[in-house]
Short mmCIF file of C-alpha atoms in Angstrom, two decimals:
data_model
loop_
_atom_site.label_atom_id
_atom_site.label_comp_id
_atom_site.label_asym_id
_atom_site.label_seq_id
_atom_site.Cartn_x
_atom_site.Cartn_y
_atom_site.Cartn_z
CA MET A 1 -3.40 20.41 4.00
CA PHE A 2 -1.81 16.94 3.82
CA LEU A 3 -0.60 17.29 -0.23
CA ILE A 4 1.18 20.44 0.40
CA ARG A 5 3.00 19.07 3.82
CA LEU A 6 4.17 16.02 1.42
CA LEU A 7 5.05 17.90 -1.11
CA ARG A 8 7.28 20.48 0.80
CA ARG A 9 8.58 17.32 2.52
CA GLU A 10 9.42 14.93 -0.57
CA THR A 11 9.75 17.02 -3.55
CA THR A 12 12.78 17.41 -5.91
CA LEU A 13 11.34 19.80 -8.25
CA SER A 14 12.91 23.28 -8.21
CA LEU A 15 9.49 25.14 -7.08
CA ALA A 16 11.18 28.60 -8.02
CA ILE A 17 11.07 27.14 -11.61
CA TYR A 18 7.68 25.53 -11.38
CA LEU A 19 5.94 28.50 -9.91
CA THR A 20 7.84 30.57 -12.70
CA GLY A 21 5.93 28.30 -15.31
CA ALA A 22 2.83 28.63 -13.65
CA LEU A 23 2.85 32.45 -13.35
CA VAL A 24 3.77 32.60 -16.75
CA LEU A 25 0.57 30.70 -18.05
CA ALA A 26 -1.50 32.99 -16.00
CA LEU A 27 0.24 36.02 -17.17
CA ALA A 28 -0.28 34.87 -20.97
CA ASP A 29 -3.59 34.35 -20.24
CA LEU A 30 -4.55 37.78 -18.67
CA PHE A 31 -2.38 39.36 -21.64
CA ILE A 32 -4.51 37.63 -24.19
CA VAL A 33 -7.39 38.97 -22.18
CA MET A 34 -6.12 42.65 -22.43
CA ILE A 35 -5.38 42.31 -26.30
CA LEU A 36 -8.97 41.09 -26.87
CA ASN A 37 -10.23 44.10 -24.64
CA HIS A 38 -7.89 46.55 -26.92
CA VAL A 39 -9.55 44.66 -29.98
CA LEU A 40 -12.95 45.51 -28.94
CA MET A 41 -12.37 48.83 -28.06
CA LEU A 42 -11.05 49.86 -31.84
CA ASP A 43 -13.54 51.55 -34.01
CA HIS A 44 -12.77 48.72 -36.83
CA VAL A 45 -11.57 45.26 -36.37
CA ARG A 46 -9.59 45.82 -39.32
CA ASP A 47 -7.85 48.08 -37.41
CA VAL A 48 -5.89 45.39 -35.83
CA SER A 49 -2.07 45.34 -36.42
CA GLY A 50 -0.14 42.74 -37.69
CA ARG A 51 2.24 43.20 -34.78
CA LEU A 52 -0.86 42.48 -32.22
CA MET A 53 -1.94 39.42 -34.29
CA ALA A 54 1.64 38.35 -34.01
CA LEU A 55 1.59 38.60 -30.28
CA PHE A 56 -1.50 37.04 -30.28
CA VAL A 57 0.13 33.77 -31.40
CA LEU A 58 3.14 34.19 -29.43
CA LEU A 59 0.96 34.35 -26.33
CA ALA A 60 -1.08 31.44 -27.72
CA LEU A 61 1.75 29.46 -28.24
CA THR A 62 3.07 30.59 -24.83
CA ARG A 63 0.36 29.46 -23.16
CA ARG A 64 0.23 26.01 -24.68
CA TYR A 65 3.53 25.08 -23.60
CA SER A 66 3.52 26.52 -20.46
CA GLN A 67 0.34 24.77 -19.57
CA ARG A 68 1.93 21.56 -20.60
CA TYR A 69 4.84 22.07 -18.58
CA VAL A 70 2.74 22.88 -15.31
CA ILE A 71 -0.09 20.06 -15.80
CA ARG A 72 2.76 17.31 -16.83
CA GLU A 73 5.63 18.46 -14.55
CA GLY A 74 3.19 18.63 -11.66
CA GLY A 75 1.58 15.66 -12.20
CA ASP A 76 4.51 13.78 -12.55
CA GLU A 77 6.10 15.11 -9.40
CA ILE A 78 2.72 13.96 -7.35
CA MET A 79 3.31 10.66 -9.15
CA ARG A 80 6.84 10.24 -8.11
CA ILE A 81 6.47 11.27 -4.44
CA ILE A 82 3.71 8.58 -4.39
CA HIS A 83 6.02 6.20 -5.37
CA ARG A 84 8.52 7.17 -3.30
CA VAL A 85 6.66 7.11 -0.28
CA ARG A 86 4.58 3.85 -0.71
CA THR A 87 7.75 1.91 -1.68
CA ARG A 88 9.26 3.40 1.31
CA ILE A 89 6.33 2.34 3.23
CA MET A 90 6.80 -1.41 2.24
CA ASP A 91 10.56 -1.30 2.76
CA LYS A 92 10.01 -0.33 6.07
CA VAL A 93 6.99 -3.04 6.47
CA ARG A 94 9.47 -5.67 5.93
CA ARG A 95 11.39 -4.61 8.82
CA VAL A 96 8.69 -5.01 11.31
CA ASP A 97 8.83 -7.17 14.01
CA ALA A 98 7.14 -10.33 12.98
CA LYS A 99 4.86 -10.82 16.11
CA THR A 100 3.76 -7.18 15.82
CA MET A 101 2.93 -7.29 11.87
CA GLU A 102 0.62 -10.58 13.01
CA LEU A 103 -1.40 -8.12 15.30
CA THR A 104 -1.71 -5.28 12.79
CA ASP A 105 -4.25 -4.32 10.70
CA GLN A 106 -3.10 -5.13 7.36
CA SER A 107 -6.32 -4.53 5.30
CA SER A 108 -5.58 -0.49 5.96
CA LEU A 109 -1.92 -1.09 4.72
CA LEU A 110 -3.17 -2.79 1.62
CA MET A 111 -6.20 -0.28 0.78
CA THR A 112 -3.70 2.76 1.29
CA THR A 113 -0.63 1.73 -0.48
CA ILE A 114 -1.93 -0.57 -3.62
CA ALA A 115 -5.47 -0.13 -4.06
CA ASN A 116 -6.46 3.98 -3.35
CA VAL A 117 -3.10 4.66 -5.29
CA SER A 118 -4.70 3.10 -8.60
CA SER A 119 -6.99 6.52 -8.52
CA LEU A 120 -4.01 8.76 -7.90
CA GLY A 121 -2.92 8.92 -11.61
CA TYR A 122 -6.16 10.76 -12.82
CA LEU A 123 -6.40 12.80 -9.53
CA SER A 124 -2.46 13.90 -9.91
CA PHE A 125 -3.59 15.41 -13.27
CA TYR A 126 -6.18 18.00 -11.50
CA MET A 127 -3.73 19.41 -8.70
CA PRO A 128 -1.92 21.31 -11.53
CA VAL A 129 -4.72 22.42 -13.31
CA LEU A 130 -6.42 23.71 -9.86
CA LEU A 131 -2.97 25.63 -9.20
CA LYS A 132 -2.87 27.08 -12.58
CA SER A 133 -6.42 28.55 -11.99
CA LEU A 134 -5.81 30.12 -8.61
CA LEU A 135 -2.99 31.86 -10.41
CA GLN A 136 -5.39 32.87 -13.25
CA VAL A 137 -7.84 34.32 -10.72
CA ILE A 138 -5.36 36.25 -8.98
CA VAL A 139 -3.81 38.08 -12.20
CA VAL A 140 -7.31 38.88 -13.45
CA LEU A 141 -8.13 40.41 -10.17
CA VAL A 142 -5.25 42.53 -10.14
CA TYR A 143 -6.13 43.20 -13.73
CA ILE A 144 -9.29 44.32 -12.99
CA LEU A 145 -8.07 46.45 -10.03
CA THR A 146 -6.13 48.61 -12.75
CA ILE A 147 -9.54 49.37 -14.45
CA SER A 148 -11.67 49.69 -11.54
CA PRO A 149 -11.01 49.69 -7.79
CA ILE A 150 -14.89 49.29 -7.43
CA GLN A 151 -15.64 46.54 -9.50
CA PHE A 152 -12.16 44.78 -8.27
CA ALA A 153 -13.92 44.95 -4.69
CA LEU A 154 -17.24 43.60 -6.13
CA ALA A 155 -15.21 40.73 -8.10
CA PHE A 156 -13.09 39.94 -4.86
CA ALA A 157 -15.90 39.76 -2.34
CA THR A 158 -17.95 37.27 -4.91
CA ILE A 159 -14.72 35.38 -5.10
CA GLY A 160 -14.35 35.65 -1.53
CA ILE A 161 -18.01 33.98 -1.12
CA ILE A 162 -17.60 31.30 -3.40
CA VAL A 163 -14.29 30.12 -1.58
CA LEU A 164 -16.34 30.42 1.63
CA SER A 165 -18.89 28.15 0.01
CA PHE A 166 -16.38 25.74 -1.21
CA MET A 167 -14.87 25.22 2.06
CA GLU A 168 -18.09 24.38 3.88
CA SER A 169 -19.17 22.03 0.89
CA THR A 170 -15.71 20.37 1.19
CA ILE A 171 -16.30 19.84 5.10
CA LYS A 172 -19.58 18.18 4.27
CA VAL A 173 -17.85 16.40 1.58
CA ALA A 174 -15.36 14.94 3.79
CA HIS A 175 -17.91 13.87 6.53
CA SER A 176 -19.49 11.82 3.84
CA MET A 177 -16.64 10.53 2.35
CA ASP A 178 -15.86 9.49 5.80
CA ALA A 179 -19.23 7.24 5.89
CA MET A 180 -18.71 5.81 2.38
CA GLU A 181 -15.14 4.61 3.18
CA ARG A 182 -16.45 2.92 6.74
CA SER A 183 -19.11 1.41 4.72
CA ASP A 184 -16.49 0.25 1.77
CA GLU A 185 -14.54 -1.56 4.44
CA THR A 186 -17.39 -3.22 6.00
CA PHE A 187 -18.94 -4.36 2.61
CA LEU A 188 -15.52 -5.71 1.63
CA ALA A 189 -15.15 -7.77 5.14
CA THR A 190 -18.47 -9.05 4.40
CA VAL A 191 -18.20 -9.93 0.87
CA THR A 192 -14.55 -11.59 1.76
CA GLU A 193 -16.10 -13.53 4.38
CA MET A 194 -18.91 -14.80 1.92
CA LEU A 195 -16.32 -15.97 -0.70
CA LYS A 196 -13.75 -17.56 2.12
CA GLY A 197 -16.86 -19.69 3.72
CA PHE A 198 -18.65 -20.14 0.27
CA LYS A 199 -18.89 -23.94 0.86
CA GLU A 200 -20.75 -23.42 4.38
CA VAL A 201 -22.78 -20.96 2.48
CA LYS A 202 -23.98 -23.13 0.11
CA MET A 203 -24.81 -25.71 2.56
CA ASN A 204 -27.11 -23.28 4.60
CA ARG A 205 -29.59 -21.28 2.83
CA ARG A 206 -30.50 -19.05 5.40
CA ARG A 207 -26.72 -18.05 6.01
CA GLY A 208 -26.49 -17.29 2.66
CA ASP A 209 -30.05 -15.26 2.83
CA ALA A 210 -28.48 -13.50 5.98
CA LEU A 211 -25.31 -12.79 4.13
CA VAL A 212 -26.95 -11.08 1.29
CA ALA A 213 -29.22 -8.92 3.36
CA GLU A 214 -26.54 -7.76 5.42
CA VAL A 215 -24.76 -6.93 2.08
CA ARG A 216 -27.60 -5.45 0.76
CA ALA A 217 -28.34 -2.92 3.89
CA ILE A 218 -24.26 -2.06 3.97
CA SER A 219 -24.76 -1.00 0.30
CA ALA A 220 -27.83 1.08 1.15
CA VAL A 221 -25.76 2.94 3.84
CA ASN A 222 -23.24 3.46 1.11
CA LEU A 223 -25.79 4.93 -1.60
CA ALA A 224 -27.26 7.12 1.30
CA ALA A 225 -23.79 8.48 1.75
CA ASN A 226 -22.94 8.89 -1.74
CA SER A 227 -26.36 10.77 -2.32
CA ARG A 228 -25.41 13.03 0.65
CA LEU A 229 -21.96 13.87 -1.29
CA ARG A 230 -23.36 15.11 -4.58
CA GLU A 231 -25.93 16.79 -3.16
CA ASP A 232 -23.44 18.63 -1.09
CA LEU A 233 -21.18 18.97 -4.55
CA LEU A 234 -24.21 20.26 -6.50
CA LYS A 235 -25.19 22.76 -3.87
CA GLY A 236 -22.21 24.43 -3.48
CA TYR A 237 -21.53 24.47 -7.48
CA THR A 238 -25.01 25.83 -8.31
CA ARG A 239 -24.43 28.74 -5.70
CA SER A 240 -21.12 29.80 -6.76
CA ASP A 241 -22.67 29.57 -10.46
CA VAL A 242 -25.29 31.97 -9.40
CA LEU A 243 -22.93 34.03 -7.48
CA MET A 244 -20.79 34.53 -10.79
CA ILE A 245 -23.92 35.42 -12.84
CA GLY A 246 -25.17 37.65 -10.01
CA PHE A 247 -21.82 39.66 -10.29
CA VAL A 248 -21.97 39.81 -14.19
CA GLY A 249 -25.49 41.38 -13.88
CA VAL A 250 -24.57 44.00 -11.13
CA LEU A 251 -21.30 44.52 -13.09
CA VAL A 252 -23.41 45.55 -16.51
CA MET A 253 -26.84 46.12 -15.30
CA ILE A 254 -27.10 47.99 -11.80
CA GLU A 255 -23.61 49.10 -10.93
CA PRO A 256 -22.94 51.52 -13.93
CA ARG A 257 -26.50 53.37 -12.73
CA LEU A 258 -25.54 53.65 -9.29
CA ILE A 259 -21.66 54.98 -9.82
CA GLY A 260 -21.83 56.11 -13.50
CA THR A 261 -19.02 53.58 -14.48
CA SER A 262 -18.08 54.16 -18.40
CA THR A 263 -19.24 51.54 -20.74
CA GLN A 264 -15.55 50.87 -22.49
CA THR A 265 -14.69 49.98 -18.12
CA VAL A 266 -17.65 47.63 -18.10
CA MET A 267 -16.86 46.14 -21.33
CA GLN A 268 -13.16 45.57 -20.41
CA VAL A 269 -14.05 44.28 -16.93
CA ALA A 270 -16.77 42.27 -18.35
CA LEU A 271 -14.77 40.28 -20.60
CA ALA A 272 -12.28 39.31 -17.87
CA VAL A 273 -15.04 38.19 -15.60
CA ILE A 274 -16.45 36.26 -18.28
CA PHE A 275 -13.08 34.69 -18.50
CA LEU A 276 -12.65 34.35 -14.48
CA MET A 277 -16.21 32.28 -14.54
CA GLY A 278 -14.80 29.42 -16.81
CA VAL A 279 -11.81 29.89 -14.40
CA VAL A 280 -13.73 29.54 -11.24
CA SER A 281 -15.69 26.87 -12.82
CA ASP A 282 -12.73 24.80 -13.47
CA ALA A 283 -11.54 25.23 -10.19
CA LEU A 284 -15.01 23.85 -8.68
CA THR A 285 -15.19 21.53 -10.58
CA ILE A 286 -11.71 20.20 -9.74
CA GLY A 287 -11.82 21.07 -5.97
CA PRO A 288 -13.56 17.75 -5.16
CA GLU A 289 -10.78 15.73 -6.72
CA ALA A 290 -8.44 17.88 -4.39
CA VAL A 291 -10.01 17.03 -1.63
CA VAL A 292 -9.81 13.14 -2.52
CA LEU A 293 -6.10 13.29 -3.26
CA ASN A 294 -5.71 15.23 -0.36
CA ARG A 295 -6.99 12.45 1.83
CA LEU A 296 -5.14 9.97 -0.15
CA CYS A 297 -1.65 11.65 0.70
CA GLY A 298 -2.78 11.94 4.43
CA ALA A 299 -3.29 8.68 4.69
CA LEU A 300 0.12 7.57 3.25
CA MET A 301 1.45 9.87 5.61
CA ASP A 302 -0.50 8.23 8.58
CA ILE A 303 0.38 4.84 7.41
CA GLU A 304 3.86 5.42 7.46
CA GLY A 305 3.99 7.48 10.62
CA ASP A 306 2.15 4.18 12.28
CA ILE A 307 4.92 1.85 10.83
CA ASP A 308 7.55 4.26 12.14
CA ARG A 309 6.38 3.69 15.57
CA LEU A 310 6.20 -0.24 15.08
CA PRO A 311 9.29 -1.95 16.35
CA SER A 312 11.84 -3.27 13.78
CA ASP A 313 14.11 -6.06 14.30
CA GLU A 314 16.01 -5.31 10.85
CA PRO A 315 18.64 -2.53 9.74
CA ALA A 316 18.46 -0.54 7.01
CA ALA A 317 21.47 -1.89 5.56
CA THR A 318 21.51 -5.33 4.13
CA PRO A 319 23.68 -7.47 6.48
CA ALA A 320 26.26 -10.14 5.35
CA VAL A 321 24.94 -13.75 4.97
CA TRP A 322 25.78 -16.84 7.52
CA ALA A 323 26.59 -19.20 5.23
CA SER A 324 27.78 -21.83 7.94
CA PHE A 325 27.65 -23.11 11.60
CA GLU A 326 29.03 -25.61 14.10
CA THR A 327 26.55 -25.23 16.57
CA ILE A 328 23.30 -23.13 17.43
CA GLU A 329 22.79 -23.65 21.25
CA PHE A 330 19.27 -22.36 23.01
CA ARG A 331 20.12 -21.64 26.56
CA GLY A 332 16.74 -21.25 29.05
CA VAL A 333 15.06 -19.71 25.67
CA GLY A 334 11.51 -18.58 26.61
CA TYR A 335 8.81 -16.85 25.13
CA GLU A 336 5.66 -15.00 26.63
CA ASN A 337 2.64 -14.05 24.38
CA ILE A 338 0.23 -11.57 25.91
CA ASP A 339 -3.19 -11.02 24.33
CA VAL A 340 -4.38 -7.66 25.43
CA VAL A 341 -7.80 -8.09 23.94
CA ALA A 342 -8.39 -11.71 24.91
CA LYS A 343 -6.80 -10.98 28.35
CA THR A 344 -4.58 -14.13 28.23
CA ARG A 345 -1.16 -14.97 28.85
CA PHE A 346 1.12 -17.75 27.05
CA SER A 347 4.64 -19.21 27.70
CA THR A 348 6.60 -21.38 26.04
CA VAL A 349 8.35 -24.24 27.63
CA PRO A 350 11.87 -23.07 28.53
CA LEU A 351 14.16 -24.52 25.58
CA ASP A 352 17.56 -25.88 26.38
CA LEU A 353 18.94 -27.47 23.21
CA THR A 354 21.99 -27.39 21.23
CA VAL A 355 21.86 -28.52 17.40
CA TYR A 356 24.69 -29.79 14.81
CA PRO A 357 25.04 -29.60 11.35
CA GLY A 358 23.73 -33.04 9.83
CA GLU A 359 21.21 -33.86 12.29
CA ILE A 360 17.61 -34.54 12.36
CA VAL A 361 15.77 -33.18 15.29
CA PHE A 362 11.90 -34.29 15.94
CA LEU A 363 9.59 -32.12 18.19
CA THR A 364 6.49 -33.75 19.14
CA GLY A 365 3.94 -33.11 21.83
CA SER A 366 0.38 -32.57 22.50
CA ASN A 367 -1.72 -29.80 21.01
CA GLY A 368 -1.59 -26.36 22.21
CA THR A 369 1.83 -26.94 24.30
CA GLY A 370 3.47 -24.36 22.05
CA LYS A 371 5.63 -26.21 19.25
CA SER A 372 4.73 -23.78 16.68
CA THR A 373 5.59 -20.88 18.70
CA LEU A 374 8.55 -22.37 19.77
CA LEU A 375 9.90 -23.03 16.21
CA ARG A 376 9.21 -19.27 15.15
CA VAL A 377 11.17 -18.44 18.40
CA ILE A 378 13.74 -20.80 17.17
CA ALA A 379 13.80 -18.97 13.70
CA GLY A 380 14.37 -15.72 15.40
CA LEU A 381 10.83 -14.46 14.31
CA TYR A 382 10.04 -14.12 17.82
CA ALA A 383 12.34 -12.53 19.69
CA PRO A 384 13.07 -14.73 23.09
CA HIS A 385 11.54 -12.73 26.31
CA LYS A 386 14.31 -14.84 28.36
CA GLY A 387 17.26 -17.10 27.49
CA CYS A 388 19.51 -16.22 24.87
CA VAL A 389 20.68 -18.00 21.51
CA LEU A 390 24.32 -18.83 20.85
CA VAL A 391 25.94 -19.52 17.34
CA ASP A 392 29.22 -21.13 17.65
CA GLY A 393 29.57 -20.12 21.35
CA LYS A 394 28.42 -16.25 20.90
CA PRO A 395 25.39 -14.51 21.39
CA VAL A 396 23.32 -13.47 19.04
CA THR A 397 22.54 -9.88 19.11
CA PRO A 398 19.43 -7.98 18.06
CA GLU A 399 21.71 -6.57 15.06
CA GLN A 400 22.62 -10.17 13.94
CA LEU A 401 19.09 -11.49 13.94
CA VAL A 402 18.98 -11.14 9.93
CA GLN A 403 22.30 -13.15 9.72
CA TYR A 404 20.84 -15.42 12.15
CA ARG A 405 17.60 -16.00 10.02
CA SER A 406 19.74 -16.55 6.67
CA LEU A 407 20.93 -19.84 8.18
CA MET A 408 17.31 -21.27 7.84
CA THR A 409 14.31 -22.35 5.56
CA CYS A 410 10.96 -22.56 6.92
CA VAL A 411 7.99 -24.26 6.17
CA PHE A 412 5.27 -23.62 8.58
CA ALA A 413 1.95 -25.13 8.97
CA GLU A 414 0.20 -21.90 7.61
CA HIS A 415 2.85 -20.88 4.84
CA TYR A 416 2.54 -18.79 2.20
CA LEU A 417 3.47 -19.98 -1.36
CA PHE A 418 5.03 -16.89 -3.65
CA ALA A 419 4.97 -17.57 -7.25
CA LYS A 420 8.11 -16.02 -8.14
CA PHE A 421 11.47 -16.99 -6.53
CA TYR A 422 12.50 -13.70 -5.17
CA GLY A 423 15.81 -13.26 -3.90
CA HIS A 424 17.79 -16.15 -5.49
CA GLU A 425 18.61 -17.54 -9.00
CA VAL A 426 16.85 -21.23 -9.93
CA ASP A 427 18.87 -23.95 -11.80
CA GLY A 428 16.13 -25.24 -14.37
CA GLU A 429 17.51 -28.69 -14.48
CA THR A 430 17.40 -28.96 -10.42
CA ALA A 431 13.96 -27.21 -10.63
CA SER A 432 12.74 -29.64 -13.03
CA ALA A 433 14.09 -32.67 -10.91
CA LEU A 434 12.55 -31.07 -7.67
CA ILE A 435 8.92 -30.77 -9.74
CA GLU A 436 9.28 -34.57 -11.02
CA ASP A 437 10.48 -35.97 -7.17
CA MET A 438 7.48 -34.01 -5.55
CA GLY A 439 5.30 -35.80 -7.99
CA LEU A 440 3.91 -32.12 -9.58
CA THR A 441 4.91 -32.72 -13.23
CA GLY A 442 1.91 -31.86 -15.44
CA LYS A 443 0.42 -29.79 -12.42
CA THR A 444 2.97 -26.97 -12.21
CA GLU A 445 6.44 -26.02 -13.58
CA ILE A 446 9.03 -23.56 -12.93
CA VAL A 447 9.72 -21.41 -15.78
CA ASP A 448 11.57 -18.45 -15.42
CA GLY A 449 12.12 -18.27 -12.12
CA ARG A 450 8.52 -18.91 -11.01
CA PHE A 451 5.77 -21.36 -10.87
CA THR A 452 3.56 -21.48 -13.92
CA THR A 453 0.41 -21.78 -11.98
CA LEU A 454 -0.58 -22.12 -7.84
CA ALA A 455 -3.72 -23.62 -8.55
CA LEU A 456 -2.74 -26.76 -6.56
CA SER A 457 -4.52 -28.57 -4.09
CA SER A 458 -3.52 -28.17 -0.32
CA GLY A 459 -1.35 -31.29 -0.30
CA GLN A 460 0.58 -29.94 -3.68
CA ARG A 461 1.12 -26.58 -2.31
CA THR A 462 2.72 -27.86 0.63
CA ARG A 463 5.08 -30.00 -1.83
CA ALA A 464 5.44 -26.92 -3.95
CA ALA A 465 6.42 -25.00 -0.76
CA MET A 466 9.36 -27.78 0.03
CA ILE A 467 10.44 -27.42 -3.63
CA ALA A 468 11.26 -23.50 -3.09
CA ALA A 469 12.74 -24.66 0.34
CA LEU A 470 15.10 -26.92 -1.27
CA LEU A 471 16.02 -24.51 -3.86
CA GLU A 472 16.92 -21.83 -1.38
CA ASP A 473 19.63 -24.45 -0.06
CA ARG A 474 20.36 -23.14 3.43
CA PRO A 475 22.11 -24.86 6.34
CA ILE A 476 19.13 -25.44 8.60
CA TYR A 477 15.26 -26.46 7.65
CA LEU A 478 12.37 -26.13 9.90
CA PHE A 479 9.40 -27.68 9.25
CA ASP A 480 6.14 -27.58 10.96
CA GLU A 481 4.02 -30.73 10.42
CA TRP A 482 5.14 -30.56 6.94
CA ALA A 483 3.51 -34.03 6.16
CA ALA A 484 0.20 -34.04 8.02
CA ASP A 485 -2.07 -32.99 4.56
CA GLN A 486 0.28 -35.49 2.54
CA ASP A 487 -0.97 -38.87 1.48
CA PRO A 488 0.87 -42.08 2.52
CA GLY A 489 3.08 -42.25 -0.02
CA PHE A 490 4.38 -38.89 0.05
CA ARG A 491 4.20 -38.60 4.17
CA ALA A 492 6.55 -41.77 3.58
CA HIS A 493 8.55 -39.92 0.80
CA PHE A 494 9.34 -37.27 3.08
CA TYR A 495 10.88 -39.05 6.24
CA ARG A 496 12.64 -42.02 4.47
CA GLU A 497 14.01 -39.85 1.37
CA ILE A 498 13.89 -36.22 1.80
CA LEU A 499 15.12 -35.87 5.28
CA PRO A 500 17.99 -38.35 4.99
CA GLU A 501 19.20 -36.91 2.05
CA LEU A 502 19.16 -33.54 3.49
CA ARG A 503 21.06 -34.91 6.30
CA ARG A 504 23.57 -36.65 4.07
CA ARG A 505 24.30 -33.14 2.51
CA GLY A 506 24.93 -31.72 6.23
CA LYS A 507 21.83 -29.79 6.57
CA THR A 508 20.24 -29.46 10.04
CA ILE A 509 16.88 -30.44 10.44
CA ILE A 510 14.03 -29.37 12.79
CA ALA A 511 10.42 -31.12 12.57
CA ILE A 512 7.67 -31.00 14.49
CA THR A 513 5.55 -34.02 13.73
CA HIS A 514 3.06 -36.23 15.10
CA ASP A 515 3.94 -39.19 12.92
CA THR A 516 4.87 -41.66 15.60
CA GLU A 517 5.53 -44.63 12.87
CA PHE A 518 8.16 -42.39 11.64
CA PHE A 519 10.05 -41.12 14.92
CA GLY A 520 12.60 -43.70 14.08
CA TYR A 521 14.24 -41.76 11.31
CA CYS A 522 15.22 -39.02 13.75
CA ASP A 523 18.96 -38.52 15.39
CA ARG A 524 16.82 -37.21 18.55
CA LEU A 525 13.39 -36.68 19.48
CA PHE A 526 11.92 -34.51 22.15
CA GLU A 527 8.13 -33.89 23.64
CA VAL A 528 7.43 -30.71 24.42
CA ARG A 529 5.78 -30.75 27.92
CA PRO A 530 4.70 -28.01 30.18
CA ASP A 531 8.07 -28.14 32.33
CA GLY A 532 10.29 -27.98 29.25
CA LEU A 533 11.81 -30.71 26.49
CA SER A 534 11.85 -34.30 27.42
CA ARG A 535 14.17 -36.42 25.14
CA ILE A 536 12.54 -39.98 24.23
CA GLN A 537 14.25 -42.83 23.05
CA ALA A 538 12.88 -43.05 19.18
CA VAL A 539 12.36 -46.60 18.05
CA PRO A 540 15.37 -47.46 15.59
CA VAL A 541 14.26 -47.14 11.66
CA GLY A 542 15.01 -50.88 11.26
CA ALA A 543 12.53 -51.68 14.17
CA ALA A 544 10.10 -49.27 12.81
CA SER A 545 10.06 -51.21 9.34
#
């Protein structure tokens, strides 16, 4: 059982103390049943002693506080474990090799670590209750054994049949849940496709009708699986209920005739069995929730195991940051991308280049020559398959990749814009000046270290990404066609003001661009060709203007 394996591996709770608390709860219930049996055997209820009543009250209080301890501590420990595991998973995720993460199924990771965990809050309540119910069943069965071994045998057999019936139902429930999860994933993918392609859907009614029809069909599959699940649960529950009622009938009406059990013994066992019926009913009601929780714990363990098998390019400890450099040399650096599914192979051109502080380097070339891939290799996101990178004459080792990447800030063509400035403090005056310089005044602000809104156009989001990059203030800036979605004014602003200002501050800029009219603003211009980099003589700025 995944939950038990997870608890054994992760728990910091003293199991001895916790199980003692659960046993105290079960024994308190047993003693209450014994007291009630004793009272029922008295000739007159008024013969109940004050000491017995005091003991009853003490047991009731013991039951209350031990039950609170068992349920609260058990549920809290489950949630603490889930918290530790999923935060540990995310810490491991950020260390995974970038190319590997691009090829990883991120939807299952999100569903397991985020979406599904929202349901664990209430599920974690039920597991301690199930443990309590199991212990109560055990102590009550032991009590029945002390009264009548024959009736214990009947009770034990009945409970055994119920457990086997429940296990059979659990297997069917698991199959139904698998079908529901598969249909949910397909449903989510189809709905996501509809929302992302909303404009195209609006432009083609037949496409919209077909999408809705597919959603309806997927939802029908989910409905059928849900109906089977509820039917399996209902069968298991009603079968167990009939077994318990049948056992009471045999105990009270048939067994005394066949064996001659005394009325007093029948009454004592009957009260215990009636109590047992409630406990078993609770356990059966909670059982399906236990199945769900167990599956979620299994999914967490599986996803962590999968991530552990992925290649990592970062150490566990945070390394020191490289604050500056004199030279970075790319000596015969090449990268090969192999698509196993499409059975294609792509190699970047060999990169032989040395860059220095305070210079602007432009890369240009035809589409499909691997410029963006090359920029990722330069950034240290893709490990080169050949050649080496040297910083100040020393090769960058795999253990130094984090320090190497700490030299750079990147704005990729397909960048992600974080609302919050994670990892560094933001100076309010500097942020306000950049907002104004990027023409975003009245569009968004930076307050308390985050953008107030990201509801911006594509070009405005790219400018906001530039603000985030400038606030990081690192030695090297990498831009992948930053100006491609800017209007003519901001395109000129990028080349004529932003880049020269960065160079004046001693920053190094490596930018991919097709804006031929601005080639004169770089120090060196290279065309990416199939045989490597070819330096081009750029038109001087004065001549370009």
